[in-house]
mmCIF file of C-alpha atoms in Angstrom:
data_model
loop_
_atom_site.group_PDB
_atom_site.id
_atom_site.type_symbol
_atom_site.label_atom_id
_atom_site.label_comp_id
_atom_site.label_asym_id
_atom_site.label_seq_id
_atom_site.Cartn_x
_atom_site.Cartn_y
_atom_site.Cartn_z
ATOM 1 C CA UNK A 1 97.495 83.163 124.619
ATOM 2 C CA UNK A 2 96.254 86.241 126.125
ATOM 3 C CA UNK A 3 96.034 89.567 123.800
ATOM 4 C CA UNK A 4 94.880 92.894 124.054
ATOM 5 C CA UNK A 5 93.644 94.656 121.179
ATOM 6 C CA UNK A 6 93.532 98.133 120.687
ATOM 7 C CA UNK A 7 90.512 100.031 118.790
ATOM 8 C CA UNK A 8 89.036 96.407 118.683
ATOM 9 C CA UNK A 9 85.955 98.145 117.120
ATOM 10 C CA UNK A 10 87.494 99.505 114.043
ATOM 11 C CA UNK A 11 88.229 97.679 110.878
ATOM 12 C CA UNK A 12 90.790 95.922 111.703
ATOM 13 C CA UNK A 13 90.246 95.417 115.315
ATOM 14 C CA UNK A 14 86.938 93.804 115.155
ATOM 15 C CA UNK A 15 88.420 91.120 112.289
ATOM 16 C CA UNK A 16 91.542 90.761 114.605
ATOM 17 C CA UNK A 17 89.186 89.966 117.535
ATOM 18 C CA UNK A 18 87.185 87.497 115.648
ATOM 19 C CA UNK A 19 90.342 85.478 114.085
ATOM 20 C CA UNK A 20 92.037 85.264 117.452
ATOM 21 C CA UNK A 21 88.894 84.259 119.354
ATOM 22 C CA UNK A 22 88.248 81.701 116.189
ATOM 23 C CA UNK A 23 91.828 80.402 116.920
ATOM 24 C CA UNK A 24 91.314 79.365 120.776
ATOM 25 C CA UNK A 25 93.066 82.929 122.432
ATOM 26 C CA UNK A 26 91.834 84.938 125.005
ATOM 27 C CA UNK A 27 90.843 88.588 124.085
ATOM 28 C CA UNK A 28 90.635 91.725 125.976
ATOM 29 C CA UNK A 29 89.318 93.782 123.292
ATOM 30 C CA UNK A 30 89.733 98.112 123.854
ATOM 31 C CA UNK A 31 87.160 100.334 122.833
ATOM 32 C CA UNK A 32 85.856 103.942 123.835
ATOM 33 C CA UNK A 33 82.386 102.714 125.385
ATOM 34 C CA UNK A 34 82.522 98.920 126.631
ATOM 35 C CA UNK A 35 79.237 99.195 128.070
ATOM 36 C CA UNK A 36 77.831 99.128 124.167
ATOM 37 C CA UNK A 37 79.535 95.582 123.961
ATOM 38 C CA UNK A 38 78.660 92.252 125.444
ATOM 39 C CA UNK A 39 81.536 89.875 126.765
ATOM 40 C CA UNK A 40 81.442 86.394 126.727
ATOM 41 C CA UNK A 41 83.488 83.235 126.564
ATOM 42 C CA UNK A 42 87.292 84.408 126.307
ATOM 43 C CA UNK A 43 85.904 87.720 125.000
ATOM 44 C CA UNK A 44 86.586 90.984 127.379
ATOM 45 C CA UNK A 45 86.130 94.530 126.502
ATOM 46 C CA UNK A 46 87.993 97.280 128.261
ATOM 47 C CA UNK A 47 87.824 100.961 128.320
ATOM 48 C CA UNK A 48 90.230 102.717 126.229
ATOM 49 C CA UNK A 49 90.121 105.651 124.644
ATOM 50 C CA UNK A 50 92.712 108.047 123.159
ATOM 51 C CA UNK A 51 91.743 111.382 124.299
ATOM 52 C CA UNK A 52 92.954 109.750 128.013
ATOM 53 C CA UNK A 53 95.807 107.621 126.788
ATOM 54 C CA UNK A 54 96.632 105.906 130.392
ATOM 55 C CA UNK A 55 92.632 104.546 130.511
ATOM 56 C CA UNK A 56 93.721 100.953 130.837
ATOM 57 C CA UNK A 57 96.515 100.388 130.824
ATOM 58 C CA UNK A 58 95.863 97.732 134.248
ATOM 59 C CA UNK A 59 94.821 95.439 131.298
ATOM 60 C CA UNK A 60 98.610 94.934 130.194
ATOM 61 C CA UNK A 61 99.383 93.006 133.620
ATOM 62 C CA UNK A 62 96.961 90.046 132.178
ATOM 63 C CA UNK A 63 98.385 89.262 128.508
ATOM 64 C CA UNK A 64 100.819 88.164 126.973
ATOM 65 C CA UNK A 65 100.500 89.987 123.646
ATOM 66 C CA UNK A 66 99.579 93.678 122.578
ATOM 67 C CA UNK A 67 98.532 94.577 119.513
ATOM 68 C CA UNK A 68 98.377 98.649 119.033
ATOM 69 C CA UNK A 69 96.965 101.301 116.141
ATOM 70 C CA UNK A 70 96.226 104.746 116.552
ATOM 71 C CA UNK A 71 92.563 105.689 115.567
ATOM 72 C CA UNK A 72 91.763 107.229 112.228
ATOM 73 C CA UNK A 73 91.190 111.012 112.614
ATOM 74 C CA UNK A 74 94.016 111.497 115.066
ATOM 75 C CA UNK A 75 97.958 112.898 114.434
ATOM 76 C CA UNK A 76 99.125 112.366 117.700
ATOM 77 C CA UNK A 77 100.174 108.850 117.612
ATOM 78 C CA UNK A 78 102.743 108.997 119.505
ATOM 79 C CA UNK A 79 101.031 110.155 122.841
ATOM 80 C CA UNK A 80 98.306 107.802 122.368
ATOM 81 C CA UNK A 81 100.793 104.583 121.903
ATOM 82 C CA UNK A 82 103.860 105.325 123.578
ATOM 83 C CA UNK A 83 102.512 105.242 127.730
ATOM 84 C CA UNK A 84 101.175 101.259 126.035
ATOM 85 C CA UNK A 85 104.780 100.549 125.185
ATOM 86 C CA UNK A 86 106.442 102.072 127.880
ATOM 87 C CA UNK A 87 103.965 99.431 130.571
ATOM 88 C CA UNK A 88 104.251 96.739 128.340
ATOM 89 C CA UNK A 89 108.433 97.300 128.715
ATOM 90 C CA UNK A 90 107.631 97.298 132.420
ATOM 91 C CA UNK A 91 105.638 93.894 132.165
ATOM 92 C CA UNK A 92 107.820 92.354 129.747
ATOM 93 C CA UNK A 93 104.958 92.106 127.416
ATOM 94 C CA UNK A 94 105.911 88.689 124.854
ATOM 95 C CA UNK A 95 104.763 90.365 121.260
ATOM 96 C CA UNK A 96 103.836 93.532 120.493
ATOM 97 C CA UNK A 97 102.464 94.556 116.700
ATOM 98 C CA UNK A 98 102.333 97.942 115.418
ATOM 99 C CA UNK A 99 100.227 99.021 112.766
ATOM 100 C CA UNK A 100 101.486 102.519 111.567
ATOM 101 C CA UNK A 101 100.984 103.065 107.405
ATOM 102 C CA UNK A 102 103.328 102.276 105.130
ATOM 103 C CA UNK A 103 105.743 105.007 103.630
ATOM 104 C CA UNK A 104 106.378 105.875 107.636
ATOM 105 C CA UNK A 105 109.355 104.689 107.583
ATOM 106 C CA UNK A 106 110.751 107.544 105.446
ATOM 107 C CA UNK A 107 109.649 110.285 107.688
ATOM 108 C CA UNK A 108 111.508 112.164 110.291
ATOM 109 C CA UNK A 109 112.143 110.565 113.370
ATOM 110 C CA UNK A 110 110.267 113.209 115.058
ATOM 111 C CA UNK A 111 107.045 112.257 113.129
ATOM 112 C CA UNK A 112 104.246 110.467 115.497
ATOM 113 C CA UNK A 113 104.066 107.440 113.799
ATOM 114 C CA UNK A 114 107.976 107.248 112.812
ATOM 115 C CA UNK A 115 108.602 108.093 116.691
ATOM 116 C CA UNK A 116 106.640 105.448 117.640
ATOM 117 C CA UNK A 117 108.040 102.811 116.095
ATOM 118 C CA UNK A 118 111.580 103.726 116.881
ATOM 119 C CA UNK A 119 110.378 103.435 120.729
ATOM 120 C CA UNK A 120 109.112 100.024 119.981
ATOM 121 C CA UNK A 121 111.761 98.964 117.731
ATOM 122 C CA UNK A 122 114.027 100.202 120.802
ATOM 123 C CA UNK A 123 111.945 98.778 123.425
ATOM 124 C CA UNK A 124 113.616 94.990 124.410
ATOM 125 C CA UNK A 125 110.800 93.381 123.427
ATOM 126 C CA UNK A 126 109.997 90.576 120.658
ATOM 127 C CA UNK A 127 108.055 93.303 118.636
ATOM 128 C CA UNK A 128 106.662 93.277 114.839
ATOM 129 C CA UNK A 129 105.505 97.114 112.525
ATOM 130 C CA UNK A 130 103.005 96.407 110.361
ATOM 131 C CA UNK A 131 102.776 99.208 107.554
ATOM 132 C CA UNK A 132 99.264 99.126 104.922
ATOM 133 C CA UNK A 133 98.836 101.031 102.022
ATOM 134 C CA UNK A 134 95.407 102.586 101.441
ATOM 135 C CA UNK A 135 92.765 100.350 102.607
ATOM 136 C CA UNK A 136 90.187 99.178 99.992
ATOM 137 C CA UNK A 137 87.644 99.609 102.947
ATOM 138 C CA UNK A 138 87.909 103.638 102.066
ATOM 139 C CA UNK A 139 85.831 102.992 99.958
ATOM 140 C CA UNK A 140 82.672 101.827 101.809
ATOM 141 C CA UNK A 141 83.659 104.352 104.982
ATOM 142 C CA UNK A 142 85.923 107.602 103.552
ATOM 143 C CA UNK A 143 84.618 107.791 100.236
ATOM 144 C CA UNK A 144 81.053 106.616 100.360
ATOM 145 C CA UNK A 145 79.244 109.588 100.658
ATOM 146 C CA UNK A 146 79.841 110.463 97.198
ATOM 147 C CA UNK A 147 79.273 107.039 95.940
ATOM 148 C CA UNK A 148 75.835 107.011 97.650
ATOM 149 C CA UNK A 149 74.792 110.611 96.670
ATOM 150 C CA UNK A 150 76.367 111.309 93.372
ATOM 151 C CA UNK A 151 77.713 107.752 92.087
ATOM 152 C CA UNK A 152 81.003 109.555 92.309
ATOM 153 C CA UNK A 153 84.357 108.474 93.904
ATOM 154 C CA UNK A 154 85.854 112.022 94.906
ATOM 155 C CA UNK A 155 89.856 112.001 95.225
ATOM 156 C CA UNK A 156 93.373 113.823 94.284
ATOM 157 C CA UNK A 157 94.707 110.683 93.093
ATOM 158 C CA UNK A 158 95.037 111.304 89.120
ATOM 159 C CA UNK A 159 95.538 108.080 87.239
ATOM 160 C CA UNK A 160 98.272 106.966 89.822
ATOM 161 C CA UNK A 161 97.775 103.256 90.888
ATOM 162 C CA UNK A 162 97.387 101.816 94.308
ATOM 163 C CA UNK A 163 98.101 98.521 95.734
ATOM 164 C CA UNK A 164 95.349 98.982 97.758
ATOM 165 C CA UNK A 165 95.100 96.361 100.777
ATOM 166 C CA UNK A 166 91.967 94.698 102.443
ATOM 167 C CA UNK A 167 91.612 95.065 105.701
ATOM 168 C CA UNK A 168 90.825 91.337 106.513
ATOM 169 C CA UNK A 169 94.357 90.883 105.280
ATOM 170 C CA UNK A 170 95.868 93.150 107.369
ATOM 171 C CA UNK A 171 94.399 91.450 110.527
ATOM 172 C CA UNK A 172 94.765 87.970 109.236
ATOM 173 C CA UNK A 173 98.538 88.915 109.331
ATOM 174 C CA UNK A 174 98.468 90.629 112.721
ATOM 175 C CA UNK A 175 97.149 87.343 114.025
ATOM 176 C CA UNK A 176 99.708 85.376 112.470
ATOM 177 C CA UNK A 177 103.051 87.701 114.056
ATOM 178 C CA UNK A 178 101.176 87.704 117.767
ATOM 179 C CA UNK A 179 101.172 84.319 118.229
ATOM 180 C CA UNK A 180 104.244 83.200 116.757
ATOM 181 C CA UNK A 181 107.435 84.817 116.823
ATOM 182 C CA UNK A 182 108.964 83.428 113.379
ATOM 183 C CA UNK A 183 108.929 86.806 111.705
ATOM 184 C CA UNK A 184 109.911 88.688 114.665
ATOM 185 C CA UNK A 185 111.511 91.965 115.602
ATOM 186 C CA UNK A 186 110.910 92.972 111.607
ATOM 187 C CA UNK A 187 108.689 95.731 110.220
ATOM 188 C CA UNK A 188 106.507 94.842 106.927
ATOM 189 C CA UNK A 189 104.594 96.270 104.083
ATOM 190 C CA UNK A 190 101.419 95.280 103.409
ATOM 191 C CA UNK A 191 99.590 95.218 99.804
ATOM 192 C CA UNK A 192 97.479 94.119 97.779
ATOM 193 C CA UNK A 193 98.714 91.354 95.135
ATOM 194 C CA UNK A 194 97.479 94.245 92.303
ATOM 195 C CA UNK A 195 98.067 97.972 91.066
ATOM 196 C CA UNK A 196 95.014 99.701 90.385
ATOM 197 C CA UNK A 197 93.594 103.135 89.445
ATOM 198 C CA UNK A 198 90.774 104.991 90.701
ATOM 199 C CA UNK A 199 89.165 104.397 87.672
ATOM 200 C CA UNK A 200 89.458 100.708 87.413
ATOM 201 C CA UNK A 201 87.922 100.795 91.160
ATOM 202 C CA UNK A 202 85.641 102.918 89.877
ATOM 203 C CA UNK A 203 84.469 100.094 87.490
ATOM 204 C CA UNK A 204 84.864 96.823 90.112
ATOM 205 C CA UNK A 205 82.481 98.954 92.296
ATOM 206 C CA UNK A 206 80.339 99.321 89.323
ATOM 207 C CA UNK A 207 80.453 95.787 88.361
ATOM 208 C CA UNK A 208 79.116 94.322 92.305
ATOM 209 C CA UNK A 209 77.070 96.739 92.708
ATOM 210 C CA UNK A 210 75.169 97.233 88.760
ATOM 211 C CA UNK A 211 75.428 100.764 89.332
ATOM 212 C CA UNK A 212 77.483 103.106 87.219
ATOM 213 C CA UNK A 213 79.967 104.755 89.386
ATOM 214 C CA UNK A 214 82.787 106.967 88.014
ATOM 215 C CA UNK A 215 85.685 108.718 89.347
ATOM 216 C CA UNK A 216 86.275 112.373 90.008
ATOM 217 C CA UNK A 217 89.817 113.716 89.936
ATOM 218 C CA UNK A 218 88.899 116.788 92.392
ATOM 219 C CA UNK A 219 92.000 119.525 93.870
ATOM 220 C CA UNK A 220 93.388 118.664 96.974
ATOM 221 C CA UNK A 221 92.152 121.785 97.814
ATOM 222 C CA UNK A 222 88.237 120.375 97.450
ATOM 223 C CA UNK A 223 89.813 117.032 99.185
ATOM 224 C CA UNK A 224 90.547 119.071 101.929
ATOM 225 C CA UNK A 225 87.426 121.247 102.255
ATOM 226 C CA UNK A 226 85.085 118.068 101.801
ATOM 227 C CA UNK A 227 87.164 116.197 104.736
ATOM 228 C CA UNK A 228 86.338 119.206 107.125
ATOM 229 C CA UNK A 229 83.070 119.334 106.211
ATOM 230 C CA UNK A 230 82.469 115.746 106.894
ATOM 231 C CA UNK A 231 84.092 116.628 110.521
ATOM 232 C CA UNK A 232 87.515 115.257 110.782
ATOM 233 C CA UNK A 233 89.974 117.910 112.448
ATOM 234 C CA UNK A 234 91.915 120.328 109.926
ATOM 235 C CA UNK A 235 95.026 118.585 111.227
ATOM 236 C CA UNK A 236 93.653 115.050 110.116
ATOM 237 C CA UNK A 237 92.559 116.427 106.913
ATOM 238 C CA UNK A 238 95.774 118.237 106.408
ATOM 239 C CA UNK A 239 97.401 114.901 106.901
ATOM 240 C CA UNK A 240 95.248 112.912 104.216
ATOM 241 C CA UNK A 241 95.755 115.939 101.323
ATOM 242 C CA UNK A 242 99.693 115.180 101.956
ATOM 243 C CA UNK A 243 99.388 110.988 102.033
ATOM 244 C CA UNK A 244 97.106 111.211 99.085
ATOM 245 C CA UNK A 245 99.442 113.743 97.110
ATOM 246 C CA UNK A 246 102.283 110.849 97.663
ATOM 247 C CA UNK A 247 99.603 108.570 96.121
ATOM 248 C CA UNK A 248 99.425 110.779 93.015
ATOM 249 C CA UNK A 249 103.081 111.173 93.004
ATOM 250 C CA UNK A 250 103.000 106.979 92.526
ATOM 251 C CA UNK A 251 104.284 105.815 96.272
ATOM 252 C CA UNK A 252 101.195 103.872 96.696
ATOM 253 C CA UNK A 253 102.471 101.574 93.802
ATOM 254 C CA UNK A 254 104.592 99.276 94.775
ATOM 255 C CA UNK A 255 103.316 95.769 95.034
ATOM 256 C CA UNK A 256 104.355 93.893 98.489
ATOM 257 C CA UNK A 257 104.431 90.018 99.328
ATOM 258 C CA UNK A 258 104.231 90.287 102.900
ATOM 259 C CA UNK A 259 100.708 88.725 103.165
ATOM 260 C CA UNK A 260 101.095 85.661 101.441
ATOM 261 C CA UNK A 261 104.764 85.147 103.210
ATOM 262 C CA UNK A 262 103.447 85.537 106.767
ATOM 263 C CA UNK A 263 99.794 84.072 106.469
ATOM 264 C CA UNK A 264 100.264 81.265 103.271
ATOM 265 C CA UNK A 265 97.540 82.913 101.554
ATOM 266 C CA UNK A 266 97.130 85.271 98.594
ATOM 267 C CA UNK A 267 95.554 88.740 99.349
ATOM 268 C CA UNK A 268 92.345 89.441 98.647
ATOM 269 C CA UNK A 269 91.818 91.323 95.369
ATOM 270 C CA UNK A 270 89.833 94.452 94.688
ATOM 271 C CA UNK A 271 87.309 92.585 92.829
ATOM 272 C CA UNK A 272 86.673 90.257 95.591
ATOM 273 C CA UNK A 273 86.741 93.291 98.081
ATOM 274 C CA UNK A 274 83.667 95.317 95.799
ATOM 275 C CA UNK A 275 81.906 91.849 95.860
ATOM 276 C CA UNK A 276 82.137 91.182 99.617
ATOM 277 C CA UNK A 277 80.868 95.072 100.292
ATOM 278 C CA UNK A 278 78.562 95.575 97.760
ATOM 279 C CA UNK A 279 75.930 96.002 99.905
ATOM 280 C CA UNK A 280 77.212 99.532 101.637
ATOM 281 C CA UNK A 281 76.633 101.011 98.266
ATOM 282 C CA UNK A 282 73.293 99.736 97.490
#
């Protein structure tokens, strides 16, 4: 099968890339600067980039599957994603997955991500939504300046508990609804197998890494001055102080068996996660 990936350099992209190429597909793999990236066997990379949201979008007329996510940073999901949906309508694309974040589905069908998926979910196509909770990669990219500085995890979260997901999960399950069409036309959850608090990841961090790290409870009003100062956009920090006040409220909870029923395998746990990245905090 033929599939384009979009942001195939992120987190999720890159392991998406590397578990479809591992399973015998062909890959045309978007990413802002191509010319950083080196193709080879079944492995293409194409310009895309969402500050010019038709850069591209030629690529759809070779694939058979499209897998989309809006970068981190941005609000304006919808006019990144939709002209992708709207050609792949035109070409009669086979699958498309959307990642959006889970909770979306309660918002206002005017919100970006909510008015996405309703144009997919809308579209004619065989389609699949794929919705994480809080990455546990945050951790080694979000929060990791304080970690490395201070031995601090800085958040609003309170003692609420997350079922915080791994991002190899989410792609092993994005592989999983591209090329097979068993769970299609259905929108998922995706979590971790466990519940945790800040402080308990807090201590697994400690325990990989022999370091004593602790967790801050800071104001969403510090959240939101330390995300601007790190340079994401007021609206993108705006966005996080509201999705992280739903995690203190306790919507970040629930515990989800999506991963296991799509991919036959149980998600990776926090512990496992700290262990694996260890090294980004050392």
């Amino acid at each position: 099968m033929k599939v384009f990936v979009y942001g195939a350099s992120g987190t999720v992209g890159q392991n998406l890339v590397n578990e479809l190429l591992e399973s015998g597909h062909e890959v045309f793999a978007g990413t802002r600067d191509p010319n950083k990236k080196q193709n080879r066997e079944q492995l293409h990379w194409i310009e895309a980039d969402p500050s010019k949201p038709t850069l591209g979008l030629d690529v759809l007329d070779k694939v058979e599957g499209l897998f989309l996510l809006s970068p981190p940073g941005l609000t304006n999901q919808y006019e990144i994603l939709s002209p992708w949906i709207e050609k792949a309508k035109v070409n009669k694309i086979q699958k498309v997955v959307l990642m959006t974040a889970m909770g979306v589905e309660f918002a206002p069908e005017e919100a970006p991500f909510r008015k996405t998926e309703i144009l997919l979910e809308k579209s004619g196509l065989q389609w699949n939504i794929i919705r994480p909770n809080w990455f546990s990669q945050n951790f080694n990219t979000f929060w990791i300046s304080g970690i490395l500085k201070d031995q601090k995890i800085y958040f609003p979260g309170g003692k609420a508990k997350a079922s915080f997901i791994d991002a190899r999960d989410i792609s092993s399950v994005a592989k999983v609804l591209l090329t097979t069409n068993e769970h299609s036309n259905k929108a998922f959850n995706l979590t971790g197998k466990e519940a945790i608090d800040h402080d308990e990841a807090a201590q697994y961090i400690s325990s990989a890494t022999g370091k004593k790290i602790e967790y801050v409870d800071i104001t969403p009003e510090d959240f939101y001055k330390a995300l601007v100062g790190v340079g994401l956009s007021e609206d993108y920090s705006k966005f996080l102080v509201m999705i992280a006040g739903a995690l203190k409220e306790g919507f970040a909870a629930p515990i989800h068996d999506s991963v296991k029923s799509i991919t036959g395998k149980d998600p990776i746990s926090f512990k496992a996660y700290a262990e694996d990245y260890k090294s980004h905090w050392q």
